[in-house]
């Protein structure tokens, strides 16, 4: 495992990319409404990133065809925007955005909804968001990745939700996905293939809880991108790019 420790210059570029990604995330979230297509959300993201002189990190990444992932209801992540997919009242909409400036990336996600949702679904959204901040408390030098994972998992499961295991958070920098992997659960496996590095100042990671109302099991649809819950129950997603410092962690996509 080769974990990249960022220079001051690299961190400043990641701040710029993070600002662009967060602006696009907020603009996309504000555009979510009944009757809007997910393709229109993609257009909002592209336009916002242009205003920041940023490129969409996701576009053409391993062949992904859009600038944003828009995943609805039981779709967990990687939903492809479409002119045919219309947001309906009560839909739970996950917005996941990446921005790149001078080769450095920022990555962020949130869950919003159209119209009104039941209290139980609002709890899913709130717990997913808060589970991120539970993990963030562990983002100090000397702690391990597993400390973040345990904090996310403990809070999520204490509130009655399951944690997706098939996909994780990750390191980020010039690569959209870099080492280390940042699971949202504690891996219970040993041997030389298990890595649990300590956090050090200059590391940049993405913590991204993905919580489900039912089972943690997921599958990928025939489009080879969209990931859905096996039981078709709702899922929520929340993510920021985090810089480890000698003091408090910095949210580069705040």
PDB file of C-alpha atoms in Angstrom:
ATOM      1  CA  UNK A   1       0.000   0.000   0.000  1.00  0.00           C
ATOM      2  CA  UNK A   2       1.369   3.394  -1.011  1.00  0.00           C
ATOM      3  CA  UNK A   3      -0.445   6.185   0.835  1.00  0.00           C
ATOM      4  CA  UNK A   4       0.174   9.639  -0.584  1.00  0.00           C
ATOM      5  CA  UNK A   5       1.073  12.394   1.890  1.00  0.00           C
ATOM      6  CA  UNK A   6       0.178  15.706   0.297  1.00  0.00           C
ATOM      7  CA  UNK A   7       2.443  18.749   0.031  1.00  0.00           C
ATOM      8  CA  UNK A   8       1.196  22.252   0.864  1.00  0.00           C
ATOM      9  CA  UNK A   9       0.821  22.949  -2.852  1.00  0.00           C
ATOM     10  CA  UNK A  10      -1.185  19.770  -3.400  1.00  0.00           C
ATOM     11  CA  UNK A  11      -3.427  20.541  -0.430  1.00  0.00           C
ATOM     12  CA  UNK A  12      -4.222  23.992  -1.777  1.00  0.00           C
ATOM     13  CA  UNK A  13      -5.224  22.508  -5.137  1.00  0.00           C
ATOM     14  CA  UNK A  14      -7.390  19.982  -3.322  1.00  0.00           C
ATOM     15  CA  UNK A  15      -9.051  22.825  -1.426  1.00  0.00           C
ATOM     16  CA  UNK A  16      -9.893  24.421  -4.772  1.00  0.00           C
ATOM     17  CA  UNK A  17     -11.236  21.137  -6.140  1.00  0.00           C
ATOM     18  CA  UNK A  18     -13.165  20.609  -2.917  1.00  0.00           C
ATOM     19  CA  UNK A  19     -14.806  24.018  -3.158  1.00  0.00           C
ATOM     20  CA  UNK A  20     -15.872  23.283  -6.728  1.00  0.00           C
ATOM     21  CA  UNK A  21     -17.252  19.859  -5.791  1.00  0.00           C
ATOM     22  CA  UNK A  22     -19.170  21.219  -2.807  1.00  0.00           C
ATOM     23  CA  UNK A  23     -20.646  24.049  -4.882  1.00  0.00           C
ATOM     24  CA  UNK A  24     -21.797  21.563  -7.511  1.00  0.00           C
ATOM     25  CA  UNK A  25     -23.235  19.276  -4.810  1.00  0.00           C
ATOM     26  CA  UNK A  26     -25.234  22.130  -3.300  1.00  0.00           C
ATOM     27  CA  UNK A  27     -26.471  23.351  -6.678  1.00  0.00           C
ATOM     28  CA  UNK A  28     -27.541  19.835  -7.620  1.00  0.00           C
ATOM     29  CA  UNK A  29     -29.291  19.344  -4.296  1.00  0.00           C
ATOM     30  CA  UNK A  30     -31.146  22.625  -4.700  1.00  0.00           C
ATOM     31  CA  UNK A  31     -32.304  21.511  -8.160  1.00  0.00           C
ATOM     32  CA  UNK A  32     -33.919  18.322  -6.854  1.00  0.00           C
ATOM     33  CA  UNK A  33     -37.693  18.680  -7.175  1.00  0.00           C
ATOM     34  CA  UNK A  34     -40.701  16.710  -8.304  1.00  0.00           C
ATOM     35  CA  UNK A  35     -40.734  16.494 -12.109  1.00  0.00           C
ATOM     36  CA  UNK A  36     -37.024  17.199 -12.601  1.00  0.00           C
ATOM     37  CA  UNK A  37     -35.039  14.587 -14.524  1.00  0.00           C
ATOM     38  CA  UNK A  38     -31.727  13.236 -13.323  1.00  0.00           C
ATOM     39  CA  UNK A  39     -30.224  14.419 -16.623  1.00  0.00           C
ATOM     40  CA  UNK A  40     -31.152  17.968 -15.611  1.00  0.00           C
ATOM     41  CA  UNK A  41     -29.270  17.437 -12.340  1.00  0.00           C
ATOM     42  CA  UNK A  42     -26.238  16.377 -14.375  1.00  0.00           C
ATOM     43  CA  UNK A  43     -26.485  19.583 -16.429  1.00  0.00           C
ATOM     44  CA  UNK A  44     -26.526  21.677 -13.246  1.00  0.00           C
ATOM     45  CA  UNK A  45     -23.373  19.954 -12.018  1.00  0.00           C
ATOM     46  CA  UNK A  46     -21.548  20.480 -15.314  1.00  0.00           C
ATOM     47  CA  UNK A  47     -22.490  24.167 -15.406  1.00  0.00           C
ATOM     48  CA  UNK A  48     -21.409  24.737 -11.799  1.00  0.00           C
ATOM     49  CA  UNK A  49     -18.061  23.033 -12.256  1.00  0.00           C
ATOM     50  CA  UNK A  50     -17.384  25.209 -15.314  1.00  0.00           C
ATOM     51  CA  UNK A  51     -17.874  28.292 -13.145  1.00  0.00           C
ATOM     52  CA  UNK A  52     -15.013  27.040 -10.956  1.00  0.00           C
ATOM     53  CA  UNK A  53     -12.802  26.085 -13.923  1.00  0.00           C
ATOM     54  CA  UNK A  54     -13.047  22.499 -12.710  1.00  0.00           C
ATOM     55  CA  UNK A  55     -13.448  19.246 -14.607  1.00  0.00           C
ATOM     56  CA  UNK A  56     -15.983  16.590 -13.555  1.00  0.00           C
ATOM     57  CA  UNK A  57     -13.873  13.829 -12.005  1.00  0.00           C
ATOM     58  CA  UNK A  58     -16.448  11.143 -12.692  1.00  0.00           C
ATOM     59  CA  UNK A  59     -16.965  11.804 -16.400  1.00  0.00           C
ATOM     60  CA  UNK A  60     -15.328   8.962 -18.374  1.00  0.00           C
ATOM     61  CA  UNK A  61     -13.732   7.565 -15.191  1.00  0.00           C
ATOM     62  CA  UNK A  62     -13.532   3.857 -16.073  1.00  0.00           C
ATOM     63  CA  UNK A  63     -16.149   4.663 -18.699  1.00  0.00           C
ATOM     64  CA  UNK A  64     -18.726   6.355 -16.459  1.00  0.00           C
ATOM     65  CA  UNK A  65     -20.883   8.468 -18.819  1.00  0.00           C
ATOM     66  CA  UNK A  66     -21.908  11.422 -16.632  1.00  0.00           C
ATOM     67  CA  UNK A  67     -20.595  14.217 -14.412  1.00  0.00           C
ATOM     68  CA  UNK A  68     -22.549  13.182 -11.309  1.00  0.00           C
ATOM     69  CA  UNK A  69     -24.040  10.060  -9.763  1.00  0.00           C
ATOM     70  CA  UNK A  70     -27.748  10.439  -8.988  1.00  0.00           C
ATOM     71  CA  UNK A  71     -29.068   7.416  -7.101  1.00  0.00           C
ATOM     72  CA  UNK A  72     -32.718   7.229  -6.092  1.00  0.00           C
ATOM     73  CA  UNK A  73     -34.422   5.268  -3.301  1.00  0.00           C
ATOM     74  CA  UNK A  74     -33.027   1.691  -3.243  1.00  0.00           C
ATOM     75  CA  UNK A  75     -30.161   2.778  -5.499  1.00  0.00           C
ATOM     76  CA  UNK A  76     -27.142   3.087  -3.216  1.00  0.00           C
ATOM     77  CA  UNK A  77     -24.494   4.667  -5.461  1.00  0.00           C
ATOM     78  CA  UNK A  78     -23.445   5.163  -9.090  1.00  0.00           C
ATOM     79  CA  UNK A  79     -26.901   5.883 -10.511  1.00  0.00           C
ATOM     80  CA  UNK A  80     -26.492   7.166 -14.092  1.00  0.00           C
ATOM     81  CA  UNK A  81     -28.421  10.367 -14.940  1.00  0.00           C
ATOM     82  CA  UNK A  82     -31.075   9.968 -17.628  1.00  0.00           C
ATOM     83  CA  UNK A  83     -33.633  12.097 -19.421  1.00  0.00           C
ATOM     84  CA  UNK A  84     -36.105   9.280 -18.739  1.00  0.00           C
ATOM     85  CA  UNK A  85     -35.644   9.212 -14.964  1.00  0.00           C
ATOM     86  CA  UNK A  86     -38.032  11.721 -13.404  1.00  0.00           C
ATOM     87  CA  UNK A  87     -37.899  12.546  -9.698  1.00  0.00           C
ATOM     88  CA  UNK A  88     -41.183  11.836  -7.948  1.00  0.00           C
ATOM     89  CA  UNK A  89     -42.691  13.031  -4.681  1.00  0.00           C
ATOM     90  CA  UNK A  90     -41.081  11.255  -1.739  1.00  0.00           C
ATOM     91  CA  UNK A  91     -38.000  10.127  -3.657  1.00  0.00           C
ATOM     92  CA  UNK A  92     -34.749   9.863  -1.714  1.00  0.00           C
ATOM     93  CA  UNK A  93     -32.033  11.296  -3.975  1.00  0.00           C
ATOM     94  CA  UNK A  94     -28.310  10.736  -3.492  1.00  0.00           C
ATOM     95  CA  UNK A  95     -26.040  13.307  -5.155  1.00  0.00           C
ATOM     96  CA  UNK A  96     -22.367  12.278  -5.523  1.00  0.00           C
ATOM     97  CA  UNK A  97     -19.980  14.770  -7.169  1.00  0.00           C
ATOM     98  CA  UNK A  98     -16.283  14.802  -7.999  1.00  0.00           C
ATOM     99  CA  UNK A  99     -14.287  17.817  -9.209  1.00  0.00           C
ATOM    100  CA  UNK A 100     -10.731  18.005 -10.548  1.00  0.00           C
ATOM    101  CA  UNK A 101      -8.496  21.081 -10.722  1.00  0.00           C
ATOM    102  CA  UNK A 102      -4.935  20.867 -12.052  1.00  0.00           C
ATOM    103  CA  UNK A 103      -4.989  17.106 -11.590  1.00  0.00           C
ATOM    104  CA  UNK A 104      -6.266  17.037  -7.986  1.00  0.00           C
ATOM    105  CA  UNK A 105      -9.693  15.801  -6.939  1.00  0.00           C
ATOM    106  CA  UNK A 106     -12.429  16.551  -4.441  1.00  0.00           C
ATOM    107  CA  UNK A 107     -15.270  14.083  -3.822  1.00  0.00           C
ATOM    108  CA  UNK A 108     -18.488  14.638  -1.866  1.00  0.00           C
ATOM    109  CA  UNK A 109     -22.025  13.305  -1.548  1.00  0.00           C
ATOM    110  CA  UNK A 110     -25.280  13.980   0.258  1.00  0.00           C
ATOM    111  CA  UNK A 111     -28.824  12.690   0.398  1.00  0.00           C
ATOM    112  CA  UNK A 112     -31.802  14.976  -0.251  1.00  0.00           C
ATOM    113  CA  UNK A 113     -35.453  14.313  -0.995  1.00  0.00           C
ATOM    114  CA  UNK A 114     -38.328  15.645  -3.059  1.00  0.00           C
ATOM    115  CA  UNK A 115     -41.527  16.613  -1.285  1.00  0.00           C
ATOM    116  CA  UNK A 116     -42.179  15.027   2.103  1.00  0.00           C
ATOM    117  CA  UNK A 117     -40.801  11.798   3.549  1.00  0.00           C
ATOM    118  CA  UNK A 118     -41.846   9.681   6.538  1.00  0.00           C
ATOM    119  CA  UNK A 119     -40.128  10.181   9.884  1.00  0.00           C
ATOM    120  CA  UNK A 120     -38.422   6.788   9.552  1.00  0.00           C
ATOM    121  CA  UNK A 121     -36.812   7.846   6.269  1.00  0.00           C
ATOM    122  CA  UNK A 122     -35.772  11.192   7.711  1.00  0.00           C
ATOM    123  CA  UNK A 123     -34.036   9.229  10.463  1.00  0.00           C
ATOM    124  CA  UNK A 124     -32.116   7.240   7.847  1.00  0.00           C
ATOM    125  CA  UNK A 125     -30.891  10.480   6.227  1.00  0.00           C
ATOM    126  CA  UNK A 126     -29.980  12.051   9.570  1.00  0.00           C
ATOM    127  CA  UNK A 127     -28.184   8.990  10.940  1.00  0.00           C
ATOM    128  CA  UNK A 128     -26.195   8.561   7.729  1.00  0.00           C
ATOM    129  CA  UNK A 129     -25.004  12.159   7.947  1.00  0.00           C
ATOM    130  CA  UNK A 130     -24.201  11.944  11.637  1.00  0.00           C
ATOM    131  CA  UNK A 131     -22.351   8.654  11.228  1.00  0.00           C
ATOM    132  CA  UNK A 132     -19.899  10.560   9.034  1.00  0.00           C
ATOM    133  CA  UNK A 133     -19.270  13.046  11.834  1.00  0.00           C
ATOM    134  CA  UNK A 134     -18.859  10.215  14.330  1.00  0.00           C
ATOM    135  CA  UNK A 135     -16.069   8.893  12.112  1.00  0.00           C
ATOM    136  CA  UNK A 136     -14.639  12.370  11.638  1.00  0.00           C
ATOM    137  CA  UNK A 137     -13.947  12.602  15.370  1.00  0.00           C
ATOM    138  CA  UNK A 138     -11.345   9.864  14.890  1.00  0.00           C
ATOM    139  CA  UNK A 139      -9.489  11.764  12.158  1.00  0.00           C
ATOM    140  CA  UNK A 140      -6.436  12.729  14.175  1.00  0.00           C
ATOM    141  CA  UNK A 141      -2.816  11.589  13.842  1.00  0.00           C
ATOM    142  CA  UNK A 142      -2.133   8.331  15.623  1.00  0.00           C
ATOM    143  CA  UNK A 143      -5.630   6.924  15.198  1.00  0.00           C
ATOM    144  CA  UNK A 144      -6.143   4.085  12.737  1.00  0.00           C
ATOM    145  CA  UNK A 145      -8.513   3.674   9.813  1.00  0.00           C
ATOM    146  CA  UNK A 146     -10.370   1.055  11.857  1.00  0.00           C
ATOM    147  CA  UNK A 147     -11.181   3.704  14.475  1.00  0.00           C
ATOM    148  CA  UNK A 148     -13.111   5.622  11.805  1.00  0.00           C
ATOM    149  CA  UNK A 149     -14.774   2.428  10.604  1.00  0.00           C
ATOM    150  CA  UNK A 150     -15.804   1.381  14.109  1.00  0.00           C
ATOM    151  CA  UNK A 151     -17.274   4.810  14.913  1.00  0.00           C
ATOM    152  CA  UNK A 152     -19.406   4.818  11.748  1.00  0.00           C
ATOM    153  CA  UNK A 153     -20.591   1.238  12.215  1.00  0.00           C
ATOM    154  CA  UNK A 154     -21.345   1.572  15.924  1.00  0.00           C
ATOM    155  CA  UNK A 155     -23.484   4.668  15.465  1.00  0.00           C
ATOM    156  CA  UNK A 156     -25.305   3.328  12.394  1.00  0.00           C
ATOM    157  CA  UNK A 157     -26.156  -0.048  13.891  1.00  0.00           C
ATOM    158  CA  UNK A 158     -27.138   1.453  17.261  1.00  0.00           C
ATOM    159  CA  UNK A 159     -29.782   3.386  15.320  1.00  0.00           C
ATOM    160  CA  UNK A 160     -31.105   0.319  13.531  1.00  0.00           C
ATOM    161  CA  UNK A 161     -29.464   0.631  10.117  1.00  0.00           C
ATOM    162  CA  UNK A 162     -27.071  -1.644   8.244  1.00  0.00           C
ATOM    163  CA  UNK A 163     -23.746  -0.582   6.749  1.00  0.00           C
ATOM    164  CA  UNK A 164     -22.899  -1.390   3.133  1.00  0.00           C
ATOM    165  CA  UNK A 165     -19.786  -3.563   3.023  1.00  0.00           C
ATOM    166  CA  UNK A 166     -19.269  -4.043  -0.699  1.00  0.00           C
ATOM    167  CA  UNK A 167     -18.160  -0.412  -1.170  1.00  0.00           C
ATOM    168  CA  UNK A 168     -16.014   1.801   1.029  1.00  0.00           C
ATOM    169  CA  UNK A 169     -14.473   5.210   1.434  1.00  0.00           C
ATOM    170  CA  UNK A 170     -10.982   5.746   0.067  1.00  0.00           C
ATOM    171  CA  UNK A 171      -7.899   7.881  -0.206  1.00  0.00           C
ATOM    172  CA  UNK A 172      -7.941  10.675  -2.775  1.00  0.00           C
ATOM    173  CA  UNK A 173      -5.521  13.042  -4.494  1.00  0.00           C
ATOM    174  CA  UNK A 174      -4.360  12.923  -8.109  1.00  0.00           C
ATOM    175  CA  UNK A 175      -6.240   9.637  -8.157  1.00  0.00           C
ATOM    176  CA  UNK A 176      -9.974   9.715  -7.532  1.00  0.00           C
ATOM    177  CA  UNK A 177      -9.627   6.472  -5.585  1.00  0.00           C
ATOM    178  CA  UNK A 178      -6.318   5.997  -3.797  1.00  0.00           C
ATOM    179  CA  UNK A 179      -5.062   3.980  -0.833  1.00  0.00           C
ATOM    180  CA  UNK A 180      -6.090   3.512   1.879  1.00  0.00           C
ATOM    181  CA  UNK A 181      -9.512   1.907   1.757  1.00  0.00           C
ATOM    182  CA  UNK A 182     -11.780   3.420   4.416  1.00  0.00           C
ATOM    183  CA  UNK A 183     -14.493   0.858   5.265  1.00  0.00           C
ATOM    184  CA  UNK A 184     -17.628   1.865   7.144  1.00  0.00           C
ATOM    185  CA  UNK A 185     -17.371  -1.267   9.261  1.00  0.00           C
ATOM    186  CA  UNK A 186     -14.605  -3.055  11.118  1.00  0.00           C
ATOM    187  CA  UNK A 187     -13.043  -5.759   9.012  1.00  0.00           C
ATOM    188  CA  UNK A 188     -12.783  -9.015  10.898  1.00  0.00           C
ATOM    189  CA  UNK A 189     -10.034 -10.702   8.960  1.00  0.00           C
ATOM    190  CA  UNK A 190      -6.372 -11.263   9.616  1.00  0.00           C
ATOM    191  CA  UNK A 191      -3.290 -12.075   7.618  1.00  0.00           C
ATOM    192  CA  UNK A 192      -0.935 -10.099   5.458  1.00  0.00           C
ATOM    193  CA  UNK A 193      -3.700  -8.793   3.183  1.00  0.00           C
ATOM    194  CA  UNK A 194      -5.283  -6.760   6.000  1.00  0.00           C
ATOM    195  CA  UNK A 195      -4.104  -3.165   6.193  1.00  0.00           C
ATOM    196  CA  UNK A 196      -5.066  -0.792   8.972  1.00  0.00           C
ATOM    197  CA  UNK A 197      -2.703   2.194   8.711  1.00  0.00           C
ATOM    198  CA  UNK A 198      -2.351   4.959  11.256  1.00  0.00           C
ATOM    199  CA  UNK A 199      -3.456   8.432  10.265  1.00  0.00           C
ATOM    200  CA  UNK A 200      -0.748  11.040   9.738  1.00  0.00           C
ATOM    201  CA  UNK A 201      -0.869  14.732   8.893  1.00  0.00           C
ATOM    202  CA  UNK A 202      -1.107  15.303   5.136  1.00  0.00           C
ATOM    203  CA  UNK A 203      -3.286  12.279   4.384  1.00  0.00           C
ATOM    204  CA  UNK A 204      -6.465  12.999   2.410  1.00  0.00           C
ATOM    205  CA  UNK A 205      -9.323  10.517   2.616  1.00  0.00           C
ATOM    206  CA  UNK A 206     -12.990  10.258   1.740  1.00  0.00           C
ATOM    207  CA  UNK A 207     -15.278   8.998   4.482  1.00  0.00           C
ATOM    208  CA  UNK A 208     -18.603   8.004   2.951  1.00  0.00           C
ATOM    209  CA  UNK A 209     -21.170   6.105   5.011  1.00  0.00           C
ATOM    210  CA  UNK A 210     -23.735   4.202   2.940  1.00  0.00           C
ATOM    211  CA  UNK A 211     -26.540   3.003   5.217  1.00  0.00           C
ATOM    212  CA  UNK A 212     -29.522   0.824   4.385  1.00  0.00           C
ATOM    213  CA  UNK A 213     -32.920   0.389   6.029  1.00  0.00           C
ATOM    214  CA  UNK A 214     -32.735  -3.349   5.456  1.00  0.00           C
ATOM    215  CA  UNK A 215     -29.894  -5.735   4.691  1.00  0.00           C
ATOM    216  CA  UNK A 216     -26.398  -4.474   3.943  1.00  0.00           C
ATOM    217  CA  UNK A 217     -26.272  -6.680   0.825  1.00  0.00           C
ATOM    218  CA  UNK A 218     -26.234  -4.966  -2.557  1.00  0.00           C
ATOM    219  CA  UNK A 219     -25.939  -5.856  -6.237  1.00  0.00           C
ATOM    220  CA  UNK A 220     -24.945  -4.058  -9.435  1.00  0.00           C
ATOM    221  CA  UNK A 221     -27.554  -3.719 -12.163  1.00  0.00           C
ATOM    222  CA  UNK A 222     -27.149  -4.588 -15.830  1.00  0.00           C
ATOM    223  CA  UNK A 223     -25.845  -1.121 -16.705  1.00  0.00           C
ATOM    224  CA  UNK A 224     -22.704  -2.242 -14.782  1.00  0.00           C
ATOM    225  CA  UNK A 225     -22.823   0.888 -12.613  1.00  0.00           C
ATOM    226  CA  UNK A 226     -25.981   1.322 -10.569  1.00  0.00           C
ATOM    227  CA  UNK A 227     -25.723  -0.403  -7.179  1.00  0.00           C
ATOM    228  CA  UNK A 228     -29.004  -1.274  -5.439  1.00  0.00           C
ATOM    229  CA  UNK A 229     -30.047  -2.907  -2.191  1.00  0.00           C
ATOM    230  CA  UNK A 230     -30.855  -6.605  -2.550  1.00  0.00           C
ATOM    231  CA  UNK A 231     -34.130  -6.216  -0.651  1.00  0.00           C
ATOM    232  CA  UNK A 232     -35.074  -2.981  -2.469  1.00  0.00           C
ATOM    233  CA  UNK A 233     -35.245  -1.047   0.787  1.00  0.00           C
ATOM    234  CA  UNK A 234     -34.030   2.540   0.971  1.00  0.00           C
ATOM    235  CA  UNK A 235     -30.408   3.613   1.214  1.00  0.00           C
ATOM    236  CA  UNK A 236     -28.696   6.926   2.089  1.00  0.00           C
ATOM    237  CA  UNK A 237     -25.194   8.264   1.385  1.00  0.00           C
ATOM    238  CA  UNK A 238     -23.038  11.066   2.807  1.00  0.00           C
ATOM    239  CA  UNK A 239     -19.422  11.950   2.009  1.00  0.00           C
ATOM    240  CA  UNK A 240     -16.705  14.560   2.413  1.00  0.00           C
ATOM    241  CA  UNK A 241     -13.045  14.767   1.456  1.00  0.00           C
ATOM    242  CA  UNK A 242     -11.062  15.073   4.696  1.00  0.00           C
ATOM    243  CA  UNK A 243      -7.539  16.374   5.291  1.00  0.00           C
ATOM    244  CA  UNK A 244      -5.706  14.982   8.311  1.00  0.00           C
ATOM    245  CA  UNK A 245      -3.798  17.764  10.078  1.00  0.00           C
ATOM    246  CA  UNK A 246      -1.806  18.095  13.277  1.00  0.00           C
ATOM    247  CA  UNK A 247      -4.947  19.558  14.837  1.00  0.00           C
ATOM    248  CA  UNK A 248      -8.598  19.286  13.871  1.00  0.00           C
ATOM    249  CA  UNK A 249      -9.362  17.566  10.540  1.00  0.00           C
ATOM    250  CA  UNK A 250     -10.279  19.861   7.656  1.00  0.00           C
ATOM    251  CA  UNK A 251     -13.269  19.213   5.429  1.00  0.00           C
ATOM    252  CA  UNK A 252     -12.028  20.080   1.947  1.00  0.00           C
ATOM    253  CA  UNK A 253     -15.570  19.768   0.540  1.00  0.00           C
ATOM    254  CA  UNK A 254     -17.443  21.633   3.283  1.00  0.00           C
TER     255      UNK A 254
END
